[in-house]
Short mmCIF file of C-alpha atoms in Angstrom, two decimals:
data_model
loop_
_atom_site.label_atom_id
_atom_site.label_comp_id
_atom_site.label_asym_id
_atom_site.label_seq_id
_atom_site.Cartn_x
_atom_site.Cartn_y
_atom_site.Cartn_z
CA MET Z 213 -19.19 -31.64 -50.99
CA LYS Z 214 -16.81 -28.80 -49.59
CA LYS Z 215 -15.14 -28.66 -45.99
CA GLU Z 216 -17.31 -25.14 -45.65
CA GLU Z 217 -20.43 -26.36 -46.90
CA ILE Z 218 -20.27 -29.93 -44.48
CA ARG Z 219 -20.21 -28.14 -41.47
CA GLN Z 220 -23.09 -25.44 -42.69
CA TYR Z 221 -25.38 -28.72 -43.58
CA CYS Z 222 -24.22 -30.28 -40.05
CA LEU Z 223 -24.88 -27.34 -38.46
CA PHE Z 224 -28.50 -26.90 -39.86
CA SER Z 225 -29.01 -31.14 -39.27
CA ILE Z 226 -28.81 -30.05 -36.02
CA PRO Z 227 -32.24 -29.84 -34.19
CA VAL Z 228 -32.79 -26.47 -32.88
CA SER Z 229 -34.37 -28.11 -29.98
CA TYR Z 230 -31.34 -29.38 -29.56
CA PHE Z 231 -29.46 -25.98 -29.14
CA CYS Z 232 -32.41 -24.97 -27.20
CA PHE Z 233 -31.22 -27.37 -24.06
CA ILE Z 234 -27.72 -26.53 -24.46
CA ILE Z 235 -28.50 -23.21 -23.99
CA PHE Z 236 -30.96 -24.12 -21.34
CA VAL Z 237 -28.49 -26.30 -19.47
CA PHE Z 238 -25.61 -23.43 -19.52
CA VAL Z 239 -28.05 -20.58 -18.21
CA LEU Z 240 -29.04 -23.48 -15.49
CA ALA Z 241 -25.57 -24.01 -14.31
CA SER Z 242 -24.61 -20.34 -14.38
CA CYS Z 243 -28.22 -19.48 -12.38
CA SER Z 244 -27.15 -22.17 -9.69
CA VAL Z 245 -23.98 -21.00 -9.34
CA GLN Z 246 -25.16 -17.79 -8.76
CA LYS Z 247 -27.77 -19.22 -6.62
CA GLU Z 248 -25.05 -21.28 -4.44
CA ILE Z 249 -22.53 -17.72 -3.63
CA SER Z 250 -25.86 -15.96 -2.73
CA ARG Z 251 -26.80 -18.68 -0.11
CA SER Z 252 -23.12 -18.39 1.15
CA ALA Z 253 -23.08 -14.91 1.34
CA ARG Z 254 -26.04 -14.84 3.51
CA GLU Z 255 -25.15 -17.68 5.82
CA ASN Z 256 -21.37 -16.38 6.56
CA ILE Z 257 -21.63 -13.18 6.48
CA LEU Z 258 -25.09 -11.18 5.75
CA GLU Z 259 -26.97 -13.20 8.12
CA VAL Z 260 -24.47 -13.03 11.04
CA LYS Z 261 -25.72 -11.98 13.91
CA ALA Z 262 -22.70 -9.33 14.47
CA LEU Z 263 -23.02 -8.54 10.89
CA GLN Z 264 -26.59 -7.45 10.32
CA THR Z 265 -26.25 -3.85 11.45
CA ALA Z 266 -23.40 -3.10 9.59
CA HIS Z 267 -22.98 -1.30 6.13
CA VAL Z 268 -21.31 -4.86 3.42
CA GLY Z 269 -20.39 -4.97 -0.55
CA ILE Z 270 -19.34 -8.56 -2.22
CA SER Z 271 -18.22 -8.45 -5.60
CA ILE Z 272 -17.27 -11.82 -7.55
CA PHE Z 273 -15.67 -11.45 -10.82
CA ASP Z 274 -14.90 -14.06 -13.47
CA PRO Z 275 -12.44 -12.84 -15.65
CA ALA Z 276 -12.49 -15.88 -18.19
CA SER Z 277 -16.54 -15.64 -19.19
CA GLN Z 278 -15.99 -11.46 -18.10
CA LYS Z 279 -19.41 -11.17 -15.60
CA TYR Z 280 -20.06 -11.20 -12.11
CA LEU Z 281 -20.80 -14.10 -10.37
CA PHE Z 282 -22.27 -12.53 -7.29
CA ASN Z 283 -23.36 -8.65 -6.90
CA TYR Z 284 -24.52 -7.68 -2.80
CA GLN Z 285 -24.18 -3.90 -3.05
CA GLY Z 286 -20.89 -3.66 -5.67
CA ASP Z 287 -22.14 -0.03 -6.84
CA LYS Z 288 -22.46 1.08 -2.85
CA TYR Z 289 -19.45 3.41 -1.78
CA TYR Z 290 -17.47 2.30 1.06
CA VAL Z 291 -14.59 2.89 3.27
CA PRO Z 292 -12.21 0.73 2.02
CA ALA Z 293 -9.29 1.53 4.25
CA SER Z 294 -5.48 -0.26 2.98
CA ASN Z 295 -7.52 -1.59 0.21
CA THR Z 296 -6.77 1.83 -0.83
CA LYS Z 297 -3.14 0.47 -1.59
CA LEU Z 298 -3.98 -1.58 -4.48
CA PRO Z 299 -4.69 1.73 -7.11
CA THR Z 300 -1.25 3.12 -5.75
CA CYS Z 301 0.23 -0.50 -6.17
CA TYR Z 302 -1.03 -0.50 -9.47
CA ALA Z 303 0.17 2.84 -10.39
CA ALA Z 304 4.20 2.21 -9.11
CA MET Z 305 3.45 -0.62 -10.48
CA LYS Z 306 2.93 0.81 -14.28
CA HIS Z 307 4.69 4.18 -13.76
CA LEU Z 308 8.00 3.62 -11.46
CA GLY Z 309 9.93 0.94 -13.87
CA ASP Z 310 11.96 -1.57 -12.69
CA SER Z 311 13.78 0.00 -10.12
CA LEU Z 312 13.05 3.23 -7.53
CA VAL Z 313 14.82 6.21 -8.24
CA ALA Z 314 16.71 7.29 -5.20
CA TYR Z 315 17.97 10.61 -6.42
CA LEU Z 316 18.85 12.67 -9.34
CA ILE Z 317 22.55 13.31 -9.61
CA LYS Z 318 24.85 16.08 -11.54
CA ASP Z 319 28.20 16.54 -11.44
CA SER Z 320 30.32 19.97 -11.79
CA SER Z 321 33.46 21.39 -10.86
CA ASP Z 322 33.47 22.38 -7.64
CA ILE Z 323 29.86 21.11 -6.48
CA VAL Z 324 27.63 17.50 -6.40
CA MET Z 325 23.47 18.57 -6.78
CA ILE Z 326 21.36 16.51 -5.39
CA HIS Z 327 17.84 16.30 -6.20
CA PRO Z 328 15.40 14.03 -4.03
CA THR Z 329 12.58 11.75 -5.49
CA GLY Z 330 10.84 10.81 -2.67
CA ASP Z 331 12.66 7.65 -2.42
CA PRO Z 332 11.04 6.20 1.26
CA THR Z 333 14.20 3.12 1.17
CA PHE Z 334 16.51 5.50 2.18
CA LEU Z 335 19.06 4.45 4.89
CA HIS Z 336 15.48 2.03 5.70
CA PRO Z 337 16.69 -0.56 8.07
CA ASP Z 338 15.10 -2.96 5.83
CA PHE Z 339 17.10 -2.60 2.91
CA LYS Z 340 20.79 -3.53 3.37
CA ASN Z 341 22.16 -2.60 -0.30
CA GLN Z 342 22.88 1.28 0.23
CA GLN Z 343 24.60 1.95 -2.90
CA PRO Z 344 22.73 5.42 -3.19
CA PHE Z 345 23.93 6.39 -0.22
CA HIS Z 346 27.73 5.12 -0.38
CA ARG Z 347 28.44 6.89 -3.42
CA LEU Z 348 27.50 10.20 -1.44
CA GLN Z 349 29.77 9.23 1.12
CA ASN Z 350 32.57 8.87 -1.46
CA ILE Z 351 32.07 13.07 -2.46
CA ASN Z 352 34.43 14.83 -1.51
CA LYS Z 353 33.31 18.01 -3.18
CA LYS Z 354 30.35 20.18 -1.45
CA LEU Z 355 26.96 18.97 -1.68
CA VAL Z 356 23.68 21.03 -2.65
CA VAL Z 357 20.12 19.29 -2.14
CA GLN Z 358 17.88 20.82 -4.49
CA PHE Z 359 14.41 20.32 -4.09
CA HIS Z 360 12.15 21.52 -6.13
CA SER Z 361 10.54 24.46 -6.28
CA ASN Z 362 6.32 23.04 -7.19
CA ASP Z 363 6.17 20.34 -3.90
CA LYS Z 364 3.05 20.48 -2.51
CA PHE Z 365 2.07 17.93 0.24
CA SER Z 366 1.40 18.34 3.43
CA GLU Z 367 3.05 15.64 6.02
CA TYR Z 368 -0.12 14.15 7.04
CA GLY Z 369 -2.67 12.61 4.51
CA SER Z 370 -6.49 14.59 3.90
CA GLY Z 371 -8.16 13.05 7.17
CA TRP Z 372 -5.84 11.34 8.70
CA SER Z 373 -6.19 10.44 12.57
CA TRP Z 374 -3.24 13.24 13.74
CA ASP Z 375 -3.70 12.14 17.18
CA ASP Z 376 -1.67 9.43 16.51
CA TYR Z 377 1.13 10.89 16.03
CA GLU Z 378 3.41 9.20 17.61
CA GLU Z 379 2.96 5.40 16.45
CA PRO Z 380 5.09 4.56 13.56
CA TYR Z 381 2.42 3.77 11.16
CA LEU Z 382 1.81 7.78 11.21
CA ALA Z 383 5.48 8.44 9.79
CA GLU Z 384 5.12 11.93 7.79
CA ARG Z 385 5.33 11.50 4.40
CA ALA Z 386 8.74 13.75 2.54
CA ALA Z 387 10.25 14.79 -0.22
CA LEU Z 388 13.63 13.41 1.60
CA PRO Z 389 12.98 10.88 3.19
CA ILE Z 390 15.86 8.84 5.57
CA TYR Z 391 15.68 6.51 7.89
CA GLY Z 392 11.98 5.69 7.46
CA ASN Z 393 11.08 9.04 8.83
CA VAL Z 394 11.37 7.47 12.59
CA ILE Z 395 13.63 7.07 15.29
CA ARG Z 396 14.16 3.69 16.25
CA PHE Z 397 15.08 3.47 20.21
CA GLU Z 398 16.85 0.10 21.26
CA LYS Z 399 17.53 -1.33 25.16
CA ASN Z 400 21.02 -3.02 25.52
CA LYS Z 401 22.08 -3.73 28.37
CA ASN Z 402 21.97 -0.86 30.27
CA SER Z 403 22.37 2.05 27.86
CA ILE Z 404 19.46 2.69 25.01
CA THR Z 405 20.51 3.33 21.38
CA ALA Z 406 18.93 5.88 18.34
CA SER Z 407 18.75 5.87 15.18
CA PRO Z 408 19.40 8.22 13.94
CA PRO Z 409 21.02 9.29 16.82
CA VAL Z 410 18.19 11.88 18.83
CA LEU Z 411 20.10 11.00 22.64
CA LYS Z 412 21.24 14.76 23.42
CA GLN Z 413 20.28 17.95 23.09
CA PRO Z 414 17.91 19.86 21.46
CA PHE Z 415 16.31 16.33 21.33
CA PHE Z 416 16.27 15.20 24.67
CA ASN Z 417 17.06 17.64 27.88
CA GLU Z 418 19.33 15.72 30.24
CA PRO Z 419 18.28 11.95 29.29
CA LEU Z 420 19.66 10.39 31.96
CA ILE Z 421 18.28 11.69 34.78
CA GLN Z 422 15.36 11.20 33.61
CA LEU Z 423 15.13 7.78 33.31
CA ILE Z 424 16.67 7.56 36.85
CA GLY Z 425 13.81 5.67 38.71
CA LEU Z 426 12.09 4.11 36.02
CA GLY Z 427 12.81 0.83 36.31
CA GLU Z 428 12.15 -1.44 33.13
CA LYS Z 429 9.21 -0.55 32.49
CA PHE Z 430 8.93 3.16 30.57
CA LYS Z 431 8.54 4.29 27.03
CA VAL Z 432 9.51 6.94 24.46
CA THR Z 433 7.16 9.95 24.24
CA ARG Z 434 7.51 12.95 21.90
CA ASN Z 435 5.90 16.64 21.80
CA LYS Z 436 2.79 16.74 19.77
CA ASP Z 437 4.53 19.10 17.16
CA GLU Z 438 7.79 19.32 17.89
CA ASN Z 439 11.43 16.83 17.87
CA LYS Z 440 11.74 16.72 21.92
CA PHE Z 441 11.36 13.30 23.35
CA SER Z 442 10.90 12.32 27.04
CA PHE Z 443 11.29 8.91 29.13
CA SER Z 444 7.74 8.44 30.91
CA LYS Z 445 6.99 5.55 33.11
CA ASP Z 446 4.88 2.83 31.52
CA ASN Z 447 2.77 -0.95 32.13
CA ALA Z 448 5.38 -2.64 29.60
CA ILE Z 449 9.31 -3.68 29.74
CA PHE Z 450 10.78 -1.31 27.35
CA LYS Z 451 12.94 -3.33 24.42
CA GLU Z 452 12.20 -1.60 21.32
CA GLN Z 453 10.09 1.36 20.30
CA GLU Z 454 9.68 3.45 17.23
CA ILE Z 455 8.12 6.61 17.34
CA PRO Z 456 7.85 9.11 13.81
CA PHE Z 457 10.38 12.40 13.67
CA LYS Z 458 8.34 15.70 12.86
CA THR Z 459 9.40 16.33 9.48
CA ASN Z 460 9.32 20.37 9.90
CA GLY Z 461 8.79 19.86 5.76
CA ILE Z 462 12.52 19.32 4.38
CA ILE Z 463 14.65 21.00 7.84
CA SER Z 464 14.51 17.41 9.59
CA GLY Z 465 15.19 15.48 6.48
CA PHE Z 466 17.87 17.34 5.72
CA SER Z 467 19.53 17.76 8.79
CA PHE Z 468 19.79 13.54 8.86
CA PHE Z 469 20.70 13.74 5.96
CA ALA Z 470 23.71 16.22 6.88
CA ASP Z 471 24.49 14.57 10.15
CA THR Z 472 24.75 11.19 8.24
CA LEU Z 473 27.33 12.02 5.62
CA HIS Z 474 29.11 13.68 8.26
CA ARG Z 475 28.66 17.24 6.71
CA LYS Z 476 28.11 20.15 9.39
CA THR Z 477 29.41 23.34 7.51
CA PRO Z 478 27.38 25.58 4.98
CA ASP Z 479 30.18 25.29 2.57
CA ASP Z 480 30.67 21.79 2.84
CA ILE Z 481 26.35 20.93 2.27
CA SER Z 482 23.85 23.46 1.55
CA LEU Z 483 19.90 23.27 0.25
CA SER Z 484 18.46 25.01 -2.53
CA PHE Z 485 15.43 25.15 -4.61
CA SER Z 486 14.66 24.69 -8.36
CA ASN Z 487 11.86 23.57 -11.20
CA THR Z 488 14.32 22.39 -13.74
CA PHE Z 489 16.78 19.37 -13.29
CA SER Z 490 18.41 19.02 -16.65
CA GLY Z 491 21.84 17.49 -16.32
CA PHE Z 492 20.71 15.27 -13.99
CA GLN Z 493 21.47 11.59 -14.06
CA LYS Z 494 19.41 8.92 -12.45
CA VAL Z 495 21.19 7.10 -9.50
CA TYR Z 496 18.43 3.73 -8.26
CA SER Z 497 18.21 2.07 -5.41
CA GLN Z 498 16.00 -1.01 -4.69
CA PRO Z 499 13.86 -3.30 -7.38
CA THR Z 500 10.12 -1.83 -7.69
CA ASP Z 501 9.09 -5.40 -7.35
CA SER Z 502 10.77 -5.97 -3.70
CA PHE Z 503 9.38 -3.25 -2.78
CA LEU Z 504 5.95 -3.28 -3.50
CA LYS Z 505 6.60 -6.74 -1.83
CA ILE Z 506 7.32 -5.07 2.05
CA MET Z 507 4.13 -2.78 1.39
CA MET Z 508 1.86 -5.04 0.23
CA HIS Z 509 2.90 -8.11 2.87
CA ARG Z 510 2.69 -5.86 5.76
CA SER Z 511 0.17 -2.96 4.42
CA ASP Z 512 3.05 -0.01 5.02
CA ASN Z 513 1.22 3.18 4.93
CA PHE Z 514 4.87 5.00 4.80
CA PHE Z 515 5.57 3.16 1.77
CA ALA Z 516 2.48 3.72 0.08
CA GLU Z 517 2.51 7.14 0.51
CA GLN Z 518 5.83 8.07 -0.96
CA SER Z 519 4.91 5.85 -3.76
CA LEU Z 520 2.42 7.99 -4.85
CA LEU Z 521 4.59 10.98 -4.84
CA MET Z 522 7.68 8.90 -6.52
CA VAL Z 523 4.46 8.24 -9.10
CA SER Z 524 3.39 11.86 -8.86
CA ASN Z 525 7.83 13.05 -9.48
CA VAL Z 526 7.33 10.73 -12.69
CA LEU Z 527 3.92 12.20 -13.85
CA LEU Z 528 4.02 15.52 -13.03
CA GLY Z 529 7.95 16.37 -12.58
CA TYR Z 530 7.05 17.48 -9.09
CA MET Z 531 5.83 15.56 -5.42
CA ASN Z 532 1.60 16.74 -5.38
CA ASP Z 533 -0.53 14.25 -3.86
CA LYS Z 534 -3.96 16.02 -5.32
CA LYS Z 535 -2.38 16.21 -8.31
CA VAL Z 536 -1.16 12.84 -9.37
CA ILE Z 537 -4.23 11.14 -7.72
CA ASP Z 538 -6.51 13.26 -9.78
CA THR Z 539 -4.10 12.50 -13.10
CA LEU Z 540 -4.70 8.78 -12.56
CA LEU Z 541 -8.35 8.79 -12.11
CA LYS Z 542 -8.24 10.92 -15.73
CA SER Z 543 -6.11 8.34 -17.30
CA ASP Z 544 -5.18 5.19 -15.97
CA PHE Z 545 -8.41 4.96 -13.78
CA LYS Z 546 -10.72 7.17 -15.55
CA ASP Z 547 -13.10 3.75 -17.26
CA LEU Z 548 -13.89 2.39 -13.64
CA PRO Z 549 -17.37 1.62 -13.15
CA GLN Z 550 -17.94 4.17 -9.98
CA SER Z 551 -15.79 7.03 -9.89
CA PRO Z 552 -13.96 7.05 -6.42
CA ARG Z 553 -12.87 9.21 -3.83
CA TRP Z 554 -9.36 9.28 -3.60
CA ALA Z 555 -8.08 10.75 -0.74
CA ASP Z 556 -4.34 8.82 0.08
CA GLY Z 557 -2.18 6.34 -0.83
CA SER Z 558 -2.25 4.31 1.69
CA GLY Z 559 -5.95 4.39 3.40
CA LEU Z 560 -5.48 6.11 6.23
CA SER Z 561 -7.86 8.49 5.40
CA ARG Z 562 -11.60 7.74 6.23
CA TYR Z 563 -12.16 10.19 3.14
CA ASN Z 564 -11.34 7.51 0.52
CA LEU Z 565 -14.57 5.89 -1.06
CA PHE Z 566 -14.87 3.23 -2.94
CA THR Z 567 -17.07 0.30 -4.46
CA PRO Z 568 -16.83 -3.38 -4.73
CA GLN Z 569 -16.98 -2.98 -8.21
CA ASP Z 570 -14.47 -0.93 -8.70
CA PHE Z 571 -11.69 -2.44 -7.13
CA ILE Z 572 -12.91 -5.62 -9.42
CA ALA Z 573 -11.52 -2.95 -12.03
CA ILE Z 574 -8.58 -2.41 -10.78
CA LEU Z 575 -7.64 -5.84 -9.88
CA TYR Z 576 -8.53 -6.99 -13.41
CA LYS Z 577 -6.21 -4.59 -14.96
CA MET Z 578 -3.33 -5.42 -13.15
CA LYS Z 579 -3.90 -8.76 -13.99
CA THR Z 580 -4.36 -7.82 -17.74
CA GLU Z 581 -2.02 -5.77 -17.74
CA PHE Z 582 1.40 -6.73 -15.31
CA GLY Z 583 -0.26 -10.99 -15.20
CA MET Z 584 -0.62 -13.38 -12.66
CA LYS Z 585 3.02 -14.09 -11.94
CA ARG Z 586 4.04 -10.66 -11.41
CA ILE Z 587 1.09 -10.43 -8.91
CA GLN Z 588 1.90 -13.34 -6.93
CA GLU Z 589 5.26 -11.98 -6.09
CA ILE Z 590 3.55 -8.98 -4.30
CA LEU Z 591 0.62 -9.69 -3.10
CA PRO Z 592 0.81 -11.80 -0.34
CA THR Z 593 -1.12 -15.17 -0.30
CA GLY Z 594 -2.86 -17.49 2.82
CA GLY Z 595 -0.50 -17.67 5.75
CA GLU Z 596 1.61 -14.40 5.25
CA GLY Z 597 1.60 -10.77 5.38
CA THR Z 598 -1.69 -9.49 6.27
CA ILE Z 599 -3.57 -12.90 6.45
CA ARG Z 600 -0.59 -14.75 8.06
CA ASN Z 601 -3.04 -16.47 10.07
CA TYR Z 602 -5.97 -16.85 7.83
CA TYR Z 603 -6.52 -19.38 4.03
CA GLN Z 604 -3.82 -21.37 5.91
CA SER Z 605 -4.94 -24.72 4.89
CA ASP Z 606 -4.48 -24.42 1.24
CA SER Z 607 -2.00 -21.44 0.87
CA GLY Z 608 -1.13 -20.23 -2.56
CA TYR Z 609 -4.00 -19.78 -3.98
CA ILE Z 610 -5.61 -16.81 -2.39
CA PHE Z 611 -3.83 -13.59 -3.42
CA GLY Z 612 -5.55 -10.10 -1.97
CA LYS Z 613 -4.79 -7.20 -0.06
CA THR Z 614 -6.73 -6.29 3.57
CA GLY Z 615 -7.92 -2.94 5.05
CA THR Z 616 -8.85 -2.29 8.93
CA LEU Z 617 -9.90 0.85 10.49
CA SER Z 618 -12.02 1.13 13.24
CA GLY Z 619 -15.63 0.07 12.07
CA VAL Z 620 -13.67 -1.19 8.70
CA VAL Z 621 -12.67 -4.78 7.19
CA ALA Z 622 -12.28 -4.91 3.81
CA PHE Z 623 -10.43 -7.91 1.53
CA SER Z 624 -9.86 -8.01 -2.09
CA GLY Z 625 -7.61 -9.78 -4.63
CA PHE Z 626 -7.38 -13.12 -6.57
CA LEU Z 627 -8.69 -16.33 -6.13
CA TYR Z 628 -7.75 -19.59 -8.03
CA THR Z 629 -10.76 -22.78 -7.18
CA LYS Z 630 -10.02 -26.33 -7.04
CA LYS Z 631 -11.46 -26.17 -10.41
CA ASN Z 632 -8.24 -23.99 -11.00
CA ARG Z 633 -11.09 -21.41 -12.49
CA LEU Z 634 -9.50 -17.91 -11.66
CA LEU Z 635 -12.39 -15.36 -9.73
CA ILE Z 636 -11.15 -11.72 -8.64
CA PHE Z 637 -13.36 -10.55 -5.68
CA SER Z 638 -14.24 -7.74 -3.46
CA THR Z 639 -15.64 -7.41 -0.06
CA LEU Z 640 -15.95 -4.42 2.24
CA VAL Z 641 -17.32 -4.63 4.98
CA ASN Z 642 -17.94 -0.63 7.54
CA ASN Z 643 -19.95 0.42 10.42
CA HIS Z 644 -19.67 -2.96 12.11
CA ASN Z 645 -19.91 -3.17 15.62
CA THR Z 646 -17.67 -6.34 16.93
CA SER Z 647 -13.61 -7.68 16.20
CA ALA Z 648 -12.08 -7.77 13.02
CA THR Z 649 -11.21 -11.30 14.00
CA GLU Z 650 -14.93 -12.05 13.90
CA VAL Z 651 -15.64 -10.29 10.36
CA ARG Z 652 -12.67 -11.43 8.66
CA ARG Z 653 -13.58 -15.11 9.88
CA ALA Z 654 -16.96 -15.02 8.49
CA VAL Z 655 -15.27 -13.55 5.00
CA GLU Z 656 -12.91 -16.44 5.20
CA LYS Z 657 -15.67 -18.97 5.07
CA PHE Z 658 -17.58 -17.27 2.79
CA ILE Z 659 -14.12 -17.24 0.36
CA ASN Z 660 -13.08 -20.71 1.43
CA GLU Z 661 -16.74 -22.53 0.11
CA ILE Z 662 -16.45 -20.58 -3.10
CA ARG Z 663 -13.04 -22.56 -3.34
CA ASN Z 664 -14.04 -25.32 -2.82
CA ARG Z 665 -17.09 -25.54 -4.33
CA TYR Z 666 -15.94 -23.96 -8.00
#
């Protein structure tokens, strides 16, 4: 008897009742898992008194079986806060290459033209390697900073809380970001320093006189619509402070750029506009994943916004946040379960609306296209970044992104269970009226139970 005949004989010799039993056991086990997760969700999140009036969405997905183990309002829309950085991170991982492009450069007989690309690491203190800047320092010809005439975006994203304009997490977006688009004030003994330097007119009016009588407890403030800084009394001793500067479109960035390079006259440096950049060469700055790791670990809004503008530069040839979002939704994210309303790159906007199933799909795409090793280098695990105070007892099994706004707590990512089963999860909580910490502890308990059981 041939092998194929033996195989068929064996199969057909097994009683039908045995197959039914196997299927029954498999279905029973699946139902048991779903019931246990459902029970844990009820006990740890849904029936917690502080969260009973909140809007909650939870999705748990098993990529191995391609099935949801649990879905509670997974197809409903929620404000995701900084979980919005997940689609931004995916786009950056896919389209920005191995290294960020600091600028494009073209050298001619009497001038050198520079085209900014939105790289937020330029002269940013987090990045010690500033070779693109040092290259510019060694140029003896006139510099022409050439911006794209089709760039179109505002300094703030749609739906941002602009009244937080003095907070460092609300640094303005720019085609030529520099120093992270913030002024860093520091006190050293009896003096104050600022980087970039602004302790002079027209930024300050007689700053030393303003400090008289303030003692050690003071802070720096800025006028809403201009780069006018002042010292005022405060309840805390001043040590250091970061305040975003007003970009004024391209003006402030260009001014700081010229000043740092010690170029003062129109004969030494100027700006222009164009929509063609043939013959320009790329100058690279930082490894993309090293940059994205910082962005995701500390949930850096400025890096996220500039990432989206850099992706726009790659896909469209110019910077336009609305158009690149529309392009990504029609290409990379055209197969999301529910079509999201995507407003910005960082999640500062409450106009963003995503479903838990959307985040499951985005995370699954990241896993499939980039692999878990790369993801684990970028996303924080327990005890790191924005989850440094959570999941500490057994770090290295969870990799995710948090999100927080007033009344909003989100957490989505990857979970390795104690049986080494990889799951993808998304938990979105809106309109809670308790502390973000209480919500995060409830979600932590729920996630830990899943890890321990499966």
